[in-house]
Short mmCIF file of C-alpha atoms in Angstrom, two decimals:
data_model
loop_
_atom_site.label_atom_id
_atom_site.label_comp_id
_atom_site.label_asym_id
_atom_site.label_seq_id
_atom_site.Cartn_x
_atom_site.Cartn_y
_atom_site.Cartn_z
CA MET J 1 -2.95 -24.02 98.73
CA THR J 2 -4.55 -26.92 98.24
CA ILE J 3 -3.52 -29.18 95.66
CA HIS J 4 -5.85 -32.60 94.71
CA THR J 5 -4.68 -35.26 92.25
CA GLU J 6 -7.88 -36.82 90.13
CA SER J 7 -4.86 -39.44 88.72
CA PRO J 8 -1.70 -40.20 88.76
CA PHE J 9 0.78 -37.95 86.97
CA GLN J 10 4.34 -37.95 85.36
CA VAL J 11 6.58 -35.45 84.59
CA MET J 12 9.49 -35.21 82.68
CA ALA J 13 10.73 -32.10 83.57
CA LYS J 14 13.77 -30.58 82.22
CA PRO J 15 15.69 -28.30 83.69
CA ILE J 16 18.14 -27.47 81.39
CA GLY J 17 15.39 -27.24 78.13
CA PRO J 18 16.54 -28.52 75.19
CA ARG J 19 19.97 -27.30 75.31
CA CYS J 20 23.44 -30.39 74.93
CA ASN J 21 26.26 -30.56 75.24
CA LEU J 22 25.84 -33.15 72.16
CA ASP J 23 24.53 -32.36 68.64
CA CYS J 24 23.09 -35.56 67.83
CA LYS J 25 21.87 -35.96 64.46
CA TYR J 26 18.66 -37.93 65.67
CA CYS J 27 17.80 -35.55 67.79
CA TYR J 28 13.62 -33.98 68.05
CA TYR J 29 14.59 -31.90 70.23
CA LEU J 30 17.60 -30.18 70.26
CA GLU J 31 15.17 -27.95 67.63
CA LYS J 32 13.34 -26.39 70.59
CA GLU J 33 15.19 -23.94 71.57
CA ASP J 34 13.74 -21.97 68.46
CA LEU J 35 10.14 -21.77 70.84
CA TYR J 36 12.06 -20.37 72.93
CA SER J 37 15.09 -18.33 70.67
CA GLN J 38 15.17 -14.69 72.97
CA THR J 39 16.56 -17.27 75.98
CA LYS J 40 20.10 -16.79 76.49
CA ARG J 41 20.49 -19.05 79.56
CA PHE J 42 18.70 -22.16 79.49
CA GLU J 43 18.35 -22.78 83.35
CA MET J 44 15.60 -23.22 85.32
CA PRO J 45 15.58 -20.86 87.86
CA ALA J 46 15.14 -21.71 91.74
CA GLU J 47 12.02 -20.45 92.06
CA ILE J 48 10.29 -22.25 89.26
CA LEU J 49 11.91 -24.77 90.48
CA GLU J 50 10.90 -24.69 93.95
CA THR J 51 6.54 -24.36 93.08
CA TYR J 52 7.77 -27.14 90.83
CA ILE J 53 9.23 -29.56 93.23
CA ARG J 54 6.59 -28.48 96.23
CA ASP J 55 3.69 -28.84 93.93
CA PHE J 56 4.61 -32.25 92.74
CA ILE J 57 4.40 -33.49 95.97
CA THR J 58 2.14 -32.26 97.45
CA SER J 59 -0.33 -33.78 93.98
CA GLN J 60 1.09 -36.47 94.90
CA ALA J 61 1.07 -37.23 98.40
CA ASN J 62 -2.32 -38.31 98.89
CA LEU J 63 -1.68 -41.98 96.29
CA LYS J 64 -1.52 -44.77 97.07
CA GLY J 65 2.32 -46.03 97.07
CA THR J 66 5.12 -44.40 99.04
CA ASP J 67 7.46 -43.54 96.27
CA ILE J 68 7.09 -39.98 94.26
CA TRP J 69 9.07 -39.85 90.93
CA PHE J 70 10.90 -36.79 89.68
CA ASN J 71 12.65 -37.35 86.23
CA TRP J 72 15.08 -35.14 85.11
CA GLN J 73 15.48 -35.30 81.41
CA GLY J 74 17.58 -32.54 78.96
CA GLY J 75 18.63 -31.81 76.20
CA GLU J 76 21.48 -32.29 79.13
CA PRO J 77 20.84 -32.10 82.77
CA THR J 78 24.61 -32.92 84.36
CA ILE J 79 25.43 -29.78 82.57
CA LEU J 80 23.56 -28.01 85.40
CA GLY J 81 26.18 -29.40 87.79
CA VAL J 82 26.31 -31.29 90.58
CA ASP J 83 25.37 -27.83 93.04
CA TYR J 84 22.42 -27.52 90.84
CA PHE J 85 21.35 -31.28 91.79
CA GLN J 86 22.09 -30.49 95.78
CA LYS J 87 19.88 -27.75 95.82
CA ILE J 88 16.86 -30.08 93.99
CA VAL J 89 17.60 -33.12 96.61
CA ASP J 90 17.37 -30.26 99.31
CA LEU J 91 14.39 -29.08 98.99
CA GLN J 92 12.34 -32.57 97.99
CA ALA J 93 13.77 -32.81 101.91
CA HIS J 94 12.41 -29.75 103.05
CA TYR J 95 8.85 -30.67 100.98
CA ALA J 96 8.58 -34.00 101.48
CA PRO J 97 5.93 -35.65 103.24
CA LYS J 98 6.21 -38.29 105.87
CA GLY J 99 5.94 -42.22 105.01
CA LYS J 100 6.80 -40.85 101.37
CA LYS J 101 9.63 -41.78 99.98
CA ILE J 102 11.59 -39.30 97.26
CA ARG J 103 13.00 -40.57 93.87
CA ASN J 104 15.09 -39.49 91.44
CA ALA J 105 15.34 -40.46 87.95
CA LEU J 106 18.18 -38.82 85.34
CA GLN J 107 18.31 -39.21 81.28
CA THR J 108 21.93 -38.35 80.57
CA ASN J 109 24.03 -38.77 77.20
CA GLY J 110 26.99 -39.86 80.60
CA THR J 111 29.60 -37.48 78.61
CA LEU J 112 29.64 -35.51 81.50
CA ILE J 113 29.72 -37.84 84.43
CA ASP J 114 32.83 -38.05 86.38
CA ASN J 115 34.08 -39.29 90.18
CA ARG J 116 31.81 -36.13 92.12
CA TRP J 117 28.93 -37.37 89.47
CA ALA J 118 29.10 -40.42 90.53
CA ARG J 119 29.90 -40.17 94.02
CA PHE J 120 26.91 -37.76 94.31
CA LEU J 121 24.40 -39.92 92.44
CA LYS J 122 24.76 -43.19 94.55
CA GLU J 123 24.81 -40.88 97.47
CA ASN J 124 21.01 -39.55 96.64
CA ASN J 125 19.72 -42.86 95.09
CA PHE J 126 19.15 -41.66 91.87
CA LEU J 127 17.91 -44.14 89.19
CA VAL J 128 20.21 -42.91 85.52
CA GLY J 129 19.29 -44.15 82.38
CA ILE J 130 22.78 -43.49 80.18
CA SER J 131 22.41 -43.59 76.18
CA ILE J 132 24.45 -46.51 74.74
CA ASP J 133 23.58 -46.86 70.79
CA GLY J 134 26.04 -50.05 71.05
CA PRO J 135 29.32 -50.65 69.77
CA GLU J 136 31.65 -48.03 69.24
CA GLU J 137 30.98 -47.74 65.42
CA ILE J 138 27.73 -48.37 66.01
CA HIS J 139 27.15 -45.58 68.18
CA ASP J 140 29.11 -43.36 66.57
CA LEU J 141 27.14 -43.31 63.57
CA TYR J 142 25.60 -40.28 64.98
CA ARG J 143 25.64 -39.27 68.50
CA TYR J 144 28.70 -36.85 68.43
CA ASP J 145 29.57 -33.11 69.88
CA ARG J 146 29.06 -29.55 67.92
CA ALA J 147 32.31 -30.51 66.70
CA GLY J 148 31.26 -33.02 65.31
CA ARG J 149 33.95 -34.96 67.16
CA ALA J 150 32.45 -38.58 68.33
CA SER J 151 31.59 -39.47 71.92
CA PHE J 152 31.98 -43.46 72.74
CA ALA J 153 35.10 -42.68 74.79
CA LYS J 154 33.26 -40.56 77.28
CA VAL J 155 30.44 -42.21 77.32
CA MET J 156 31.61 -45.33 78.31
CA ALA J 157 33.92 -43.84 80.70
CA GLY J 158 30.81 -42.06 82.49
CA TYR J 159 29.17 -45.50 82.48
CA GLU J 160 32.34 -47.34 83.65
CA LEU J 161 32.08 -44.58 86.35
CA LEU J 162 28.54 -45.46 87.62
CA ASN J 163 29.54 -48.73 87.86
CA LYS J 164 32.22 -48.71 89.88
CA TYR J 165 30.32 -46.22 92.77
CA GLY J 166 27.21 -48.73 92.40
CA VAL J 167 24.50 -46.64 90.92
CA GLU J 168 21.51 -48.05 89.94
CA HIS J 169 20.80 -47.81 85.84
CA ASN J 170 19.77 -48.39 82.33
CA ILE J 171 20.71 -48.06 79.31
CA LEU J 172 18.49 -45.84 76.53
CA THR J 173 19.56 -47.29 72.73
CA VAL J 174 18.77 -45.85 69.79
CA VAL J 175 17.34 -47.89 67.15
CA HIS J 176 17.89 -46.36 63.47
CA ARG J 177 18.48 -47.49 59.88
CA ASP J 178 21.89 -48.70 60.72
CA SER J 179 21.66 -50.41 63.95
CA ALA J 180 18.08 -51.86 63.14
CA THR J 181 20.71 -54.43 60.22
CA ARG J 182 22.84 -55.72 63.40
CA PRO J 183 21.00 -57.12 66.11
CA LEU J 184 23.19 -59.06 68.08
CA GLU J 185 25.46 -57.31 67.35
CA VAL J 186 23.97 -54.21 69.59
CA TYR J 187 22.80 -56.58 71.98
CA ARG J 188 26.14 -59.18 72.65
CA PHE J 189 27.54 -55.52 72.76
CA LEU J 190 25.15 -54.13 75.56
CA ARG J 191 24.81 -57.43 77.35
CA GLU J 192 28.81 -58.10 77.19
CA ILE J 193 29.80 -55.18 79.14
CA GLY J 194 26.72 -55.86 82.30
CA ALA J 195 23.55 -54.11 81.17
CA GLN J 196 20.23 -55.53 82.87
CA PHE J 197 17.93 -52.93 81.47
CA ILE J 198 17.89 -51.95 78.24
CA GLN J 199 15.60 -49.77 76.70
CA PHE J 200 15.25 -49.71 72.38
CA ILE J 201 13.93 -46.42 71.18
CA PRO J 202 13.54 -47.02 67.22
CA ILE J 203 13.87 -43.77 66.03
CA VAL J 204 11.51 -42.20 62.77
CA GLU J 205 10.90 -39.11 62.16
CA ARG J 206 10.30 -36.81 59.10
CA SER J 207 11.76 -34.24 56.78
CA SER J 208 10.47 -31.83 53.91
CA GLY J 209 14.01 -31.79 52.75
CA ALA J 210 13.97 -28.73 54.97
CA GLN J 211 16.67 -28.56 57.75
CA LYS J 212 13.60 -28.22 60.56
CA LEU J 213 11.66 -31.41 61.28
CA ALA J 214 7.97 -32.89 60.30
CA PRO J 215 5.63 -31.75 63.13
CA ALA J 216 3.22 -33.96 64.84
CA PRO J 217 1.18 -35.46 62.49
CA GLN J 218 -2.74 -33.74 64.08
CA ILE J 219 -1.03 -30.32 63.39
CA ASP J 220 0.74 -30.77 60.49
CA GLU J 221 -1.78 -28.17 58.82
CA ASP J 222 -0.16 -27.28 55.42
CA ARG J 223 0.00 -31.04 54.31
CA VAL J 224 3.43 -30.57 53.38
CA GLU J 225 4.62 -33.68 51.56
CA TYR J 226 7.42 -35.62 53.84
CA LYS J 227 9.07 -38.28 53.95
CA VAL J 228 11.38 -40.16 56.86
CA THR J 229 14.97 -39.22 57.32
CA PRO J 230 17.96 -41.25 56.55
CA TRP J 231 18.20 -42.55 59.88
CA SER J 232 14.90 -43.20 60.54
CA VAL J 233 14.37 -47.16 60.93
CA LEU J 234 12.72 -48.70 58.87
CA PRO J 235 9.64 -51.06 59.51
CA ARG J 236 10.40 -54.21 59.06
CA THR J 237 13.96 -54.32 59.90
CA TYR J 238 12.49 -53.46 63.48
CA GLY J 239 10.37 -55.79 63.72
CA ARG J 240 13.74 -58.51 62.74
CA PHE J 241 15.73 -56.63 64.96
CA LEU J 242 13.44 -57.12 67.97
CA THR J 243 12.71 -61.11 66.77
CA THR J 244 16.47 -61.70 66.55
CA ILE J 245 16.97 -60.21 69.74
CA PHE J 246 13.75 -62.42 70.94
CA ASP J 247 15.38 -65.65 69.77
CA GLU J 248 18.97 -64.65 71.46
CA TRP J 249 17.11 -63.78 74.65
CA VAL J 250 14.52 -66.14 75.36
CA GLN J 251 17.11 -69.04 74.78
CA ARG J 252 19.87 -67.39 77.58
CA ASP J 253 18.63 -64.42 79.60
CA VAL J 254 15.55 -64.58 81.08
CA GLY J 255 15.99 -63.23 84.65
CA GLN J 256 19.59 -61.66 83.72
CA VAL J 257 19.16 -59.09 81.01
CA PHE J 258 15.84 -57.53 81.24
CA VAL J 259 14.57 -55.62 77.83
CA GLN J 260 11.47 -53.27 78.58
CA PHE J 261 9.97 -53.51 74.81
CA PHE J 262 9.90 -57.70 76.02
CA ASP J 263 8.62 -57.80 79.77
CA MET J 264 6.12 -55.26 77.98
CA GLN J 265 4.75 -57.67 75.78
CA LEU J 266 4.80 -59.99 78.40
CA GLY J 267 2.75 -58.14 80.01
CA LEU J 268 0.04 -57.52 78.00
CA PHE J 269 0.06 -61.22 77.33
CA MET J 270 -0.95 -62.19 80.88
CA GLY J 271 -3.80 -59.07 80.27
CA GLN J 272 -1.71 -56.36 82.30
CA PRO J 273 -2.68 -53.13 81.71
CA ALA J 274 0.40 -51.76 79.78
CA SER J 275 2.65 -49.31 82.11
CA LEU J 276 3.92 -47.58 79.68
CA CYS J 277 2.15 -45.11 77.54
CA VAL J 278 3.06 -46.32 73.84
CA PHE J 279 1.26 -49.02 74.44
CA ALA J 280 -1.76 -48.53 76.72
CA GLU J 281 -5.01 -47.90 75.23
CA THR J 282 -5.05 -44.02 76.58
CA CYS J 283 -2.16 -41.84 77.76
CA GLY J 284 -1.96 -37.77 78.66
CA GLN J 285 0.48 -39.33 81.93
CA GLY J 286 4.00 -38.29 81.26
CA LEU J 287 3.83 -35.10 80.64
CA ALA J 288 6.74 -32.55 80.36
CA LEU J 289 7.94 -29.08 81.62
CA GLU J 290 10.15 -26.44 80.37
CA HIS J 291 12.94 -24.53 82.01
CA ASN J 292 10.55 -21.60 82.12
CA GLY J 293 7.66 -23.63 84.34
CA ASP J 294 5.84 -24.63 80.66
CA LEU J 295 4.03 -27.59 80.32
CA TYR J 296 3.33 -29.48 77.84
CA ALA J 297 1.42 -32.51 77.31
CA CYS J 298 4.06 -34.82 76.63
CA ASP J 299 7.11 -35.16 75.56
CA HIS J 300 7.10 -35.74 71.93
CA TYR J 301 4.35 -33.25 72.16
CA VAL J 302 6.81 -30.09 72.61
CA TYR J 303 4.27 -27.45 70.38
CA PRO J 304 2.49 -24.49 71.06
CA GLN J 305 -0.63 -26.50 70.15
CA PHE J 306 0.34 -28.76 72.90
CA LYS J 307 1.22 -25.84 75.63
CA LEU J 308 -1.22 -26.54 79.22
CA GLY J 309 0.12 -23.07 80.67
CA ASN J 310 2.56 -22.53 82.62
CA ILE J 311 3.26 -24.06 86.46
CA THR J 312 4.12 -20.40 87.71
CA GLN J 313 -0.22 -19.48 87.03
CA LYS J 314 -2.05 -22.92 87.63
CA PRO J 315 -0.97 -25.64 89.80
CA ILE J 316 0.40 -28.66 87.93
CA ASP J 317 -2.28 -30.85 88.86
CA ILE J 318 -4.82 -28.47 86.97
CA LEU J 319 -3.52 -28.21 84.32
CA ALA J 320 -2.64 -32.66 84.73
CA ASN J 321 -6.19 -33.11 84.60
CA SER J 322 -7.81 -30.45 82.60
CA PRO J 323 -10.18 -30.77 79.62
CA GLU J 324 -7.74 -30.79 77.00
CA GLN J 325 -5.15 -32.95 78.36
CA LYS J 326 -7.41 -35.32 78.78
CA GLU J 327 -9.20 -34.87 75.54
CA PHE J 328 -5.48 -35.47 74.28
CA GLY J 329 -4.59 -38.64 76.64
CA ASN J 330 -8.35 -40.05 74.99
CA ALA J 331 -7.81 -39.44 71.40
CA LYS J 332 -4.93 -42.30 71.67
CA ARG J 333 -7.92 -44.93 71.73
CA ASP J 334 -10.48 -42.55 69.97
CA THR J 335 -8.78 -41.95 66.48
CA LEU J 336 -7.37 -45.50 65.89
CA THR J 337 -8.33 -47.07 61.50
CA GLN J 338 -10.69 -49.18 61.06
CA GLN J 339 -7.85 -51.46 60.38
CA CYS J 340 -6.81 -50.91 64.33
CA LEU J 341 -9.90 -51.60 65.34
CA GLY J 342 -10.55 -54.59 63.47
CA CYS J 343 -6.86 -55.60 64.65
CA ASP J 344 -6.59 -59.10 66.43
CA ILE J 345 -2.98 -58.28 68.64
CA ARG J 346 -4.25 -54.61 69.52
CA PHE J 347 -3.88 -55.42 73.06
CA ALA J 348 -0.27 -55.64 72.08
CA CYS J 349 -0.22 -51.90 71.02
CA ASN J 350 -3.41 -50.20 71.18
CA GLY J 351 -2.55 -48.27 67.94
CA GLY J 352 1.43 -47.48 69.32
CA CYS J 353 2.15 -43.90 69.72
CA PRO J 354 -0.20 -40.66 67.90
CA LYS J 355 3.11 -39.06 66.94
CA HIS J 356 4.14 -42.15 64.73
CA ARG J 357 0.21 -42.00 63.23
CA PHE J 358 1.11 -40.83 60.09
CA LEU J 359 0.60 -43.21 57.00
CA LYS J 360 -2.42 -44.34 55.61
CA SER J 361 -3.94 -48.06 56.77
CA LYS J 362 -4.93 -51.11 53.96
CA ASP J 363 -8.35 -49.11 52.82
CA GLY J 364 -6.37 -45.79 52.76
CA GLU J 365 -7.67 -44.17 56.44
CA PRO J 366 -4.92 -41.76 57.09
CA GLY J 367 -3.52 -41.61 60.77
CA HIS J 368 -1.91 -44.98 60.53
CA ASN J 369 0.74 -46.29 62.63
CA TYR J 370 4.98 -46.07 60.97
CA PHE J 371 5.35 -49.45 63.37
CA CYS J 372 2.58 -51.32 63.05
CA ARG J 373 4.73 -54.33 60.64
CA SER J 374 7.11 -53.78 63.36
CA THR J 375 4.35 -54.59 65.78
CA THR J 376 2.46 -58.04 64.02
CA HIS J 377 6.00 -59.29 63.15
CA PHE J 378 7.15 -59.32 66.72
CA VAL J 379 3.85 -60.70 68.04
CA LYS J 380 3.44 -63.01 65.62
CA HIS J 381 6.89 -64.61 65.70
CA ALA J 382 7.21 -63.91 69.71
CA GLY J 383 3.53 -64.85 70.58
CA PRO J 384 3.67 -68.70 71.40
CA THR J 385 6.30 -68.35 73.70
CA LEU J 386 5.28 -65.47 75.50
CA GLN J 387 1.88 -67.25 76.29
CA VAL J 388 4.28 -70.10 77.23
CA MET J 389 6.10 -67.40 79.75
CA ALA J 390 2.71 -66.07 80.61
CA ASN J 391 1.80 -69.37 81.73
CA LEU J 392 3.98 -70.35 83.62
CA ILE J 393 3.96 -67.07 86.09
CA ARG J 394 0.14 -68.32 86.06
CA ALA J 395 1.38 -71.78 87.38
CA GLY J 396 3.54 -69.88 90.06
CA ARG J 397 5.80 -71.59 87.75
CA PRO J 398 9.51 -68.89 87.22
CA ALA J 399 9.71 -67.19 83.91
CA THR J 400 13.20 -68.69 83.60
CA ASP J 401 11.71 -71.78 82.97
CA ILE J 402 11.46 -71.34 79.18
CA MET J 403 14.22 -71.51 78.83
CA LYS J 404 14.25 -75.37 79.82
CA ILE J 405 11.56 -75.19 77.98
CA ILE J 406 13.20 -75.29 74.70
CA ARG J 407 16.24 -76.41 75.18
CA GLN J 408 13.85 -79.94 75.47
CA GLY J 409 12.16 -78.98 72.36
CA GLN J 410 15.53 -78.06 70.31
CA ALA J 411 16.92 -81.46 71.64
CA GLU J 412 13.43 -83.11 70.04
CA ASN J 413 13.98 -80.85 66.99
CA ARG J 414 11.99 -78.42 66.90
CA SER J 415 12.15 -75.43 65.38
CA HIS J 416 15.22 -72.80 66.89
CA SER J 417 12.69 -71.45 69.60
CA GLY J 418 11.05 -74.63 70.30
CA LEU J 419 7.89 -72.72 70.59
CA GLN J 420 7.19 -71.63 67.63
CA ALA J 421 3.25 -72.58 67.08
CA GLN J 422 3.19 -74.51 63.33
CA SER J 423 5.65 -77.00 65.25
CA ILE J 424 3.86 -77.70 68.41
CA GLY J 425 0.35 -80.19 67.19
CA ARG J 426 -2.70 -78.84 68.87
CA ASN J 427 -3.35 -82.62 70.59
CA ALA J 428 0.12 -82.26 72.04
CA PRO J 429 1.39 -81.94 76.00
CA CYS J 430 1.55 -77.98 76.13
CA PRO J 431 5.39 -77.05 76.79
CA CYS J 432 4.62 -75.23 79.74
CA GLY J 433 4.15 -78.21 81.70
CA SER J 434 0.62 -77.88 82.94
CA GLY J 435 0.05 -81.91 81.71
CA ARG J 436 -3.16 -80.08 79.45
CA LYS J 437 -3.21 -80.37 75.78
CA TYR J 438 -1.80 -77.30 73.66
CA LYS J 439 -5.11 -76.97 72.16
CA HIS J 440 -6.60 -76.43 75.60
CA CYS J 441 -3.58 -74.56 77.68
CA CYS J 442 -1.03 -72.22 75.88
CA GLY J 443 -2.42 -73.16 72.23
CA ALA J 444 -6.14 -71.49 73.61
CA HIS J 445 -4.70 -68.40 74.01
CA SER J 446 -3.18 -67.73 70.95
CA VAL J 447 -2.79 -64.06 69.17
CA ASN J 448 -5.94 -63.93 66.91
CA ARG J 449 -7.69 -63.97 69.97
#
């Protein structure tokens, strides 16, 4: 069988399905068990696993780059055990093409990581994403097991083992309504435990008050009056969460701690295309694969209406490049509200994730993003600083020079960050050190472009 891929795509494979040993209050994926109510055992069978690995490798073999990435999620994938993942590694080695390197990313809650797991992950060069929401009090607010027991101690034990064995890892931090009001407490804790790569994930879900969460806005045919859940982060609070952490990060941690949201925004200010679907003009290149081979348009769209097919019945690249999936991805761009289309900072979000487009715009148009205020607040606050950083990089200087510039600005009694646009005269020397006037340098690339 020959497989040809028209465009690159990634798959979030869930060999364990939605099964998890935790019962986090805010988790949107646990209820996906209802989609497979007849399933007694959530585990991707060997024949489907081999089909996926073989066909995905083949679909990526002729693309540019040397790495082929597999992303394993759940549920909690470590429930399957080390032996199951050893089979995965063995299959990958069997089908690996010459000149390509197979890489694996594993998302885990960390509670089941022991010495054997940590040794396996290190030996096989896995990149691990571990979920830590902050210090114990904050983490345990919503992350507990099915008996209601706190998970922080087990998570930190697993995290320490990852460090002990030198496993490459990132930290994923869900930002909920409570933690959003304590930004520095969260950030400083993560920094103190040695976090180098941090991904903040703002949580927002809707409910009618019943047990089940609201579906995606695009399939809300019943037009039920949904309200955001009590744990959902508030837009303005999340905006302040980001700017508060940014002000601390940009003064002392640039080059030492990498925050995905800040890195992504810096790239956008440099005119680079967004590598993360949330900020990209279109989406549809990050699919979700369930334990039985069902392929869905996106991890946030695991609903029957967005099921593309099953990889045992049709090759994965055909499904990923189907007209239905292309339409799904293009809809991110084609369904923007007029408020979005006329926004001068649209480049910084491109309307955000369609799953979060359930508000009305200022003109009453449905389909506006819940996090619009968050992004607007952040970009208006951090934009001048990000523009200076972008210009530093363009000039061949390290982004870390921003910290020196800020210290100089503070010494001259400027604003707290030294780079707020209103504190720099248009005819003053640009703080990026170019020697040009601010109005002809960073000031010429304001966020109001």
